[in-house]
Amino acid sequence: RRSRRAPQELEKQYSPSRWSPRLGPDAVIQAHLAATAAGTQRARAVAQTSLHVPYGDGDSEKLDIYLPTDPSGTFPVLVYIHGGYWQCLSKDESGFAAPPLVSQGLGLVAVGYDIAPKGHMDAMVLQVRRSIAFLVEHYDGIRGIYLCGHSAGAHLAAMVLSTDWTEYGVVPDIKGAVLVSGVYDLEPILHTYVNDALNMSREVAQRNSPLLHIALAAPAAAACKVLVAVAQHDSPEFCRQSREYVLALRAAGWSVSMLDLAGVDHFDIVEKLSEDSYILTQVGEELPSSL
């Protein structure tokens, strides 16, 4: 069911920074930028890195690859797709989750893509899909891909799950996905400030709404485990979107679970991935075995 909220209320519902109890709207965004940037600097100090690896010709079509401490043999990778409402942030501060992962023998790949206004929604989805195809084609050492996206990145990761890979000439071994505080139906976004930069039409929004394209991915459902996480201090609309996406995946035969995390907001729910003891970090480390 679609949101029936009035436009003014939709603006508030889709303004994640207005729902954090720990900091004001501007402060919580600045703290998020600082936390992810600092975490990424720490990651680059402990991991073997290959930065700015091009997967295409575009300026933003690059990957930051964080390899396990001992990358001999094959290893799983967590592909991290950053948020920022499709119009800010980048791969350059998206390596913060690497330290706990590389110490456990996993790699992390942070994906760059063209954000708005340069990038439009169709192009962003295509870029992220192509980045996955590139990894499969160029890195023989990868043993299973796990997607992780935050906010707008969770939307893009969910669109990866709906990909018809015959168009790409590869079949990625996507074993799992951790989708954190995401948007899975873009239609409400059309009625908010977020669309000022995106300039989406209704057709574009529908074409790129994971909620409307689950059937395409049904054959992969048995092999891929999906975890949809939402924060206690996400807005009711973000929580609704997550619940409805989970129900739709489940109805289509996917193996999916939902995690409602207490004591976190839209931002620190993902910042804490830099911590060894954080539940989502542990999920990430255990994906190859537990999921």
Short mmCIF file of C-alpha atoms in Angstrom, two decimals:
data_model
loop_
_atom_site.label_atom_id
_atom_site.label_comp_id
_atom_site.label_asym_id
_atom_site.label_seq_id
_atom_site.Cartn_x
_atom_site.Cartn_y
_atom_site.Cartn_z
CA ARG A 1 0.00 0.00 0.00
CA ARG A 2 1.26 3.45 -0.80
CA SER A 3 1.77 6.18 1.76
CA ARG A 4 -1.23 8.46 2.15
CA ARG A 5 0.57 11.17 4.09
CA ALA A 6 0.14 14.87 3.28
CA PRO A 7 3.07 16.53 1.46
CA GLN A 8 4.26 18.47 4.50
CA GLU A 9 4.22 15.32 6.60
CA LEU A 10 6.05 13.39 3.87
CA GLU A 11 8.83 15.99 3.98
CA LYS A 12 9.32 15.25 7.66
CA GLN A 13 9.02 11.48 7.25
CA TYR A 14 11.71 11.44 4.57
CA SER A 15 14.07 13.72 6.50
CA PRO A 16 16.01 11.13 8.54
CA SER A 17 18.07 13.74 10.38
CA ARG A 18 14.92 15.13 12.01
CA TRP A 19 14.26 11.89 13.87
CA SER A 20 17.52 11.49 15.79
CA PRO A 21 17.15 12.05 19.56
CA ARG A 22 20.88 12.51 20.13
CA LEU A 23 21.68 15.50 17.87
CA GLY A 24 19.92 18.18 15.83
CA PRO A 25 19.37 17.68 12.08
CA ASP A 26 22.50 19.47 10.87
CA ALA A 27 24.69 18.18 13.67
CA VAL A 28 23.75 14.53 13.17
CA ILE A 29 24.67 14.75 9.47
CA GLN A 30 28.02 16.41 10.26
CA ALA A 31 28.71 13.77 12.91
CA HIS A 32 27.91 11.05 10.36
CA LEU A 33 30.34 12.53 7.84
CA ALA A 34 33.04 12.77 10.50
CA ALA A 35 32.47 9.24 11.82
CA THR A 36 32.51 7.54 8.43
CA ALA A 37 35.53 9.52 7.21
CA ALA A 38 37.52 8.76 10.36
CA GLY A 39 36.53 5.09 10.21
CA THR A 40 37.66 4.89 6.61
CA GLN A 41 41.05 6.38 7.48
CA ARG A 42 41.47 3.71 10.16
CA ALA A 43 40.50 1.04 7.65
CA ARG A 44 43.14 2.19 5.18
CA ALA A 45 45.75 1.86 7.90
CA VAL A 46 44.95 -1.80 8.66
CA ALA A 47 43.79 -3.30 5.36
CA GLN A 48 45.59 -3.95 2.10
CA THR A 49 43.88 -1.53 -0.25
CA SER A 50 43.41 -1.00 -3.96
CA LEU A 51 41.82 2.44 -4.26
CA HIS A 52 40.03 4.07 -7.21
CA VAL A 53 39.89 0.88 -9.31
CA PRO A 54 37.89 1.79 -12.44
CA TYR A 55 34.95 -0.46 -13.34
CA GLY A 56 33.87 1.89 -16.14
CA ASP A 57 34.89 5.05 -17.95
CA GLY A 58 32.96 7.56 -15.82
CA ASP A 59 34.70 9.76 -13.27
CA SER A 60 32.79 8.16 -10.40
CA GLU A 61 32.85 4.60 -11.73
CA LYS A 62 35.52 3.42 -9.35
CA LEU A 63 35.87 0.95 -6.50
CA ASP A 64 37.85 1.06 -3.25
CA ILE A 65 38.88 -2.49 -2.40
CA TYR A 66 39.94 -3.48 1.11
CA LEU A 67 41.53 -6.92 1.15
CA PRO A 68 41.78 -9.35 4.07
CA THR A 69 44.89 -9.22 6.20
CA ASP A 70 45.98 -12.49 4.57
CA PRO A 71 44.35 -12.52 1.11
CA SER A 72 45.84 -15.85 0.02
CA GLY A 73 43.33 -18.15 -1.63
CA THR A 74 39.70 -17.21 -2.04
CA PHE A 75 37.60 -15.05 0.27
CA PRO A 76 34.09 -13.57 0.44
CA VAL A 77 33.55 -9.84 -0.13
CA LEU A 78 31.05 -7.42 1.30
CA VAL A 79 30.11 -4.86 -1.34
CA TYR A 80 29.18 -1.63 0.43
CA ILE A 81 26.92 0.88 -1.34
CA HIS A 82 26.83 4.26 0.34
CA GLY A 83 23.78 6.36 1.12
CA GLY A 84 23.32 10.13 0.99
CA TYR A 85 19.92 10.26 -0.68
CA TRP A 86 21.50 9.62 -4.09
CA GLN A 87 23.00 13.14 -3.98
CA CYS A 88 25.84 13.26 -1.48
CA LEU A 89 28.58 11.10 0.12
CA SER A 90 30.91 8.87 -1.92
CA LYS A 91 32.98 5.72 -1.78
CA ASP A 92 35.81 7.77 -0.26
CA GLU A 93 34.31 7.65 3.24
CA SER A 94 32.69 4.23 2.81
CA GLY A 95 35.45 1.91 4.00
CA PHE A 96 34.69 2.29 7.71
CA ALA A 97 33.27 -1.24 8.03
CA ALA A 98 36.45 -2.86 6.73
CA PRO A 99 38.56 -3.41 9.90
CA PRO A 100 36.34 -6.02 11.59
CA LEU A 101 35.79 -7.75 8.24
CA VAL A 102 39.37 -7.94 6.96
CA SER A 103 40.52 -9.31 10.32
CA GLN A 104 38.04 -12.17 9.82
CA GLY A 105 39.21 -12.95 6.29
CA LEU A 106 36.57 -11.01 4.35
CA GLY A 107 37.15 -8.26 1.83
CA LEU A 108 35.18 -5.03 1.51
CA VAL A 109 34.47 -3.21 -1.73
CA ALA A 110 33.10 0.36 -1.58
CA VAL A 111 31.26 1.33 -4.78
CA GLY A 112 31.39 4.78 -6.36
CA TYR A 113 28.56 5.99 -8.58
CA ASP A 114 27.39 9.28 -10.09
CA ILE A 115 25.24 11.09 -7.55
CA ALA A 116 22.60 13.67 -8.51
CA PRO A 117 22.35 16.05 -10.17
CA LYS A 118 25.01 14.59 -12.50
CA GLY A 119 23.69 11.08 -12.02
CA HIS A 120 20.07 10.13 -12.59
CA MET A 121 18.32 7.15 -11.04
CA ASP A 122 18.46 4.81 -14.06
CA ALA A 123 22.19 5.48 -14.43
CA MET A 124 22.96 4.91 -10.74
CA VAL A 125 21.21 1.55 -10.74
CA LEU A 126 23.03 0.56 -13.92
CA GLN A 127 26.39 1.64 -12.49
CA VAL A 128 26.02 -0.40 -9.32
CA ARG A 129 24.97 -3.46 -11.32
CA ARG A 130 27.95 -3.02 -13.62
CA SER A 131 30.28 -2.73 -10.64
CA ILE A 132 29.15 -6.16 -9.45
CA ALA A 133 29.64 -7.64 -12.92
CA PHE A 134 33.13 -6.12 -13.03
CA LEU A 135 34.09 -7.76 -9.72
CA VAL A 136 32.95 -11.15 -10.96
CA GLU A 137 34.86 -10.79 -14.22
CA HIS A 138 38.11 -9.45 -12.80
CA TYR A 139 38.60 -11.00 -9.36
CA ASP A 140 38.93 -14.78 -9.35
CA GLY A 141 39.67 -14.80 -5.63
CA ILE A 142 36.16 -13.74 -4.63
CA ARG A 143 34.16 -16.57 -3.11
CA GLY A 144 30.66 -15.22 -2.72
CA ILE A 145 29.37 -11.66 -2.75
CA TYR A 146 27.44 -10.10 0.11
CA LEU A 147 25.70 -6.79 -0.48
CA CYS A 148 25.41 -4.10 2.15
CA GLY A 149 23.70 -0.79 1.52
CA HIS A 150 22.66 2.06 3.78
CA SER A 151 19.64 4.31 3.11
CA ALA A 152 19.82 5.18 -0.61
CA GLY A 153 22.53 2.51 -0.81
CA ALA A 154 20.08 -0.07 0.54
CA HIS A 155 17.75 0.91 -2.30
CA LEU A 156 20.55 0.39 -4.84
CA ALA A 157 21.54 -2.94 -3.27
CA ALA A 158 17.92 -4.06 -3.44
CA MET A 159 17.87 -3.12 -7.13
CA VAL A 160 20.94 -5.35 -7.59
CA LEU A 161 18.85 -8.22 -6.21
CA SER A 162 16.29 -7.64 -8.97
CA THR A 163 18.85 -7.72 -11.80
CA ASP A 164 18.41 -9.88 -14.88
CA TRP A 165 22.05 -10.89 -15.18
CA THR A 166 21.68 -12.36 -18.67
CA GLU A 167 22.15 -8.80 -19.95
CA TYR A 168 25.58 -8.65 -18.27
CA GLY A 169 26.99 -12.00 -19.33
CA VAL A 170 27.81 -13.02 -15.76
CA VAL A 171 25.98 -14.68 -12.89
CA PRO A 172 27.28 -13.23 -9.60
CA ASP A 173 27.24 -15.57 -6.65
CA ILE A 174 25.28 -13.21 -4.39
CA LYS A 175 24.91 -15.13 -1.17
CA GLY A 176 23.37 -12.48 1.05
CA ALA A 177 22.35 -8.87 1.51
CA VAL A 178 22.19 -6.59 4.54
CA LEU A 179 19.89 -3.68 3.72
CA VAL A 180 20.07 -0.94 6.35
CA SER A 181 17.41 1.78 6.76
CA GLY A 182 16.48 1.73 3.10
CA VAL A 183 13.87 3.09 0.71
CA TYR A 184 12.23 0.42 -1.44
CA ASP A 185 9.37 2.37 -3.04
CA LEU A 186 10.43 5.64 -4.64
CA GLU A 187 6.93 6.99 -5.31
CA PRO A 188 6.67 8.94 -2.00
CA ILE A 189 10.06 10.54 -2.74
CA LEU A 190 8.48 12.28 -5.75
CA HIS A 191 6.50 14.47 -3.35
CA THR A 192 9.48 15.60 -1.22
CA TYR A 193 12.50 17.90 -1.42
CA VAL A 194 14.63 14.83 -2.16
CA ASN A 195 13.36 14.82 -5.74
CA ASP A 196 14.54 18.40 -6.36
CA ALA A 197 17.99 17.08 -7.25
CA LEU A 198 16.88 13.71 -8.60
CA ASN A 199 14.19 15.09 -10.92
CA MET A 200 12.50 11.69 -11.18
CA SER A 201 9.30 11.18 -13.12
CA ARG A 202 6.72 8.71 -11.85
CA GLU A 203 7.82 6.28 -14.56
CA VAL A 204 11.45 6.48 -13.43
CA ALA A 205 10.43 6.03 -9.80
CA GLN A 206 8.36 2.95 -10.61
CA ARG A 207 11.05 1.46 -12.85
CA ASN A 208 13.57 1.77 -10.01
CA SER A 209 11.46 0.72 -7.00
CA PRO A 210 12.69 -2.64 -5.66
CA LEU A 211 9.25 -3.26 -4.15
CA LEU A 212 7.79 -3.39 -7.67
CA HIS A 213 10.45 -5.67 -9.17
CA ILE A 214 10.85 -8.58 -6.79
CA ALA A 215 9.55 -11.23 -9.19
CA LEU A 216 12.54 -10.72 -11.48
CA ALA A 217 14.84 -12.01 -8.78
CA ALA A 218 12.77 -15.00 -7.74
CA PRO A 219 15.10 -17.67 -9.23
CA ALA A 220 17.93 -16.43 -7.02
CA ALA A 221 15.80 -16.41 -3.89
CA ALA A 222 16.77 -19.83 -2.62
CA ALA A 223 20.49 -19.08 -2.67
CA CYS A 224 20.44 -15.56 -1.22
CA LYS A 225 19.65 -14.60 2.38
CA VAL A 226 18.38 -11.07 2.96
CA LEU A 227 18.43 -9.13 6.22
CA VAL A 228 16.47 -5.87 6.31
CA ALA A 229 17.52 -3.70 9.25
CA VAL A 230 15.78 -0.59 10.53
CA ALA A 231 16.63 1.75 13.40
CA GLN A 232 14.45 2.46 16.43
CA HIS A 233 14.75 6.15 15.56
CA ASP A 234 14.08 5.83 11.85
CA SER A 235 10.86 7.56 10.86
CA PRO A 236 7.58 5.58 10.75
CA GLU A 237 7.68 5.84 6.96
CA PHE A 238 11.14 4.26 6.75
CA CYS A 239 9.94 1.49 9.06
CA ARG A 240 6.82 0.96 6.94
CA GLN A 241 8.87 0.68 3.76
CA SER A 242 11.17 -1.89 5.34
CA ARG A 243 8.27 -3.99 6.62
CA GLU A 244 6.48 -3.95 3.29
CA TYR A 245 9.62 -4.90 1.39
CA VAL A 246 10.21 -7.82 3.77
CA LEU A 247 6.64 -9.04 3.33
CA ALA A 248 6.88 -8.78 -0.46
CA LEU A 249 10.20 -10.66 -0.55
CA ARG A 250 8.79 -13.35 1.70
CA ALA A 251 5.70 -13.71 -0.47
CA ALA A 252 7.96 -14.23 -3.48
CA GLY A 253 9.82 -17.05 -1.75
CA TRP A 254 12.94 -15.23 -0.61
CA SER A 255 14.71 -16.11 2.61
CA VAL A 256 14.39 -12.82 4.46
CA SER A 257 14.39 -11.58 8.02
CA MET A 258 13.91 -8.17 9.60
CA LEU A 259 15.90 -6.65 12.43
CA ASP A 260 14.57 -3.65 14.36
CA LEU A 261 17.59 -2.26 16.20
CA ALA A 262 17.01 -0.47 19.50
CA GLY A 263 18.93 2.60 20.61
CA VAL A 264 20.16 3.73 17.20
CA ASP A 265 19.06 6.28 14.61
CA HIS A 266 19.27 6.42 10.81
CA PHE A 267 22.98 7.27 10.97
CA ASP A 268 24.68 5.43 13.81
CA ILE A 269 22.87 2.22 12.80
CA VAL A 270 25.49 1.95 10.05
CA GLU A 271 28.38 3.87 11.65
CA LYS A 272 28.64 1.13 14.26
CA LEU A 273 29.69 -1.35 11.54
CA SER A 274 33.23 -0.23 12.41
CA GLU A 275 32.83 -1.93 15.83
CA ASP A 276 33.70 -5.61 16.29
CA SER A 277 30.95 -6.19 18.84
CA TYR A 278 28.08 -4.59 16.87
CA ILE A 279 25.33 -7.01 15.88
CA LEU A 280 25.35 -6.05 12.20
CA THR A 281 29.14 -6.41 12.10
CA GLN A 282 28.77 -9.89 13.50
CA VAL A 283 26.12 -10.67 10.91
CA GLY A 284 28.53 -9.47 8.24
CA GLU A 285 31.35 -11.66 9.55
CA GLU A 286 29.08 -14.66 9.90
CA LEU A 287 27.30 -14.27 6.56
CA PRO A 288 29.37 -16.97 4.84
CA SER A 289 28.54 -19.54 7.51
CA SER A 290 25.41 -18.58 9.44
CA LEU A 291 23.39 -17.32 6.51
#
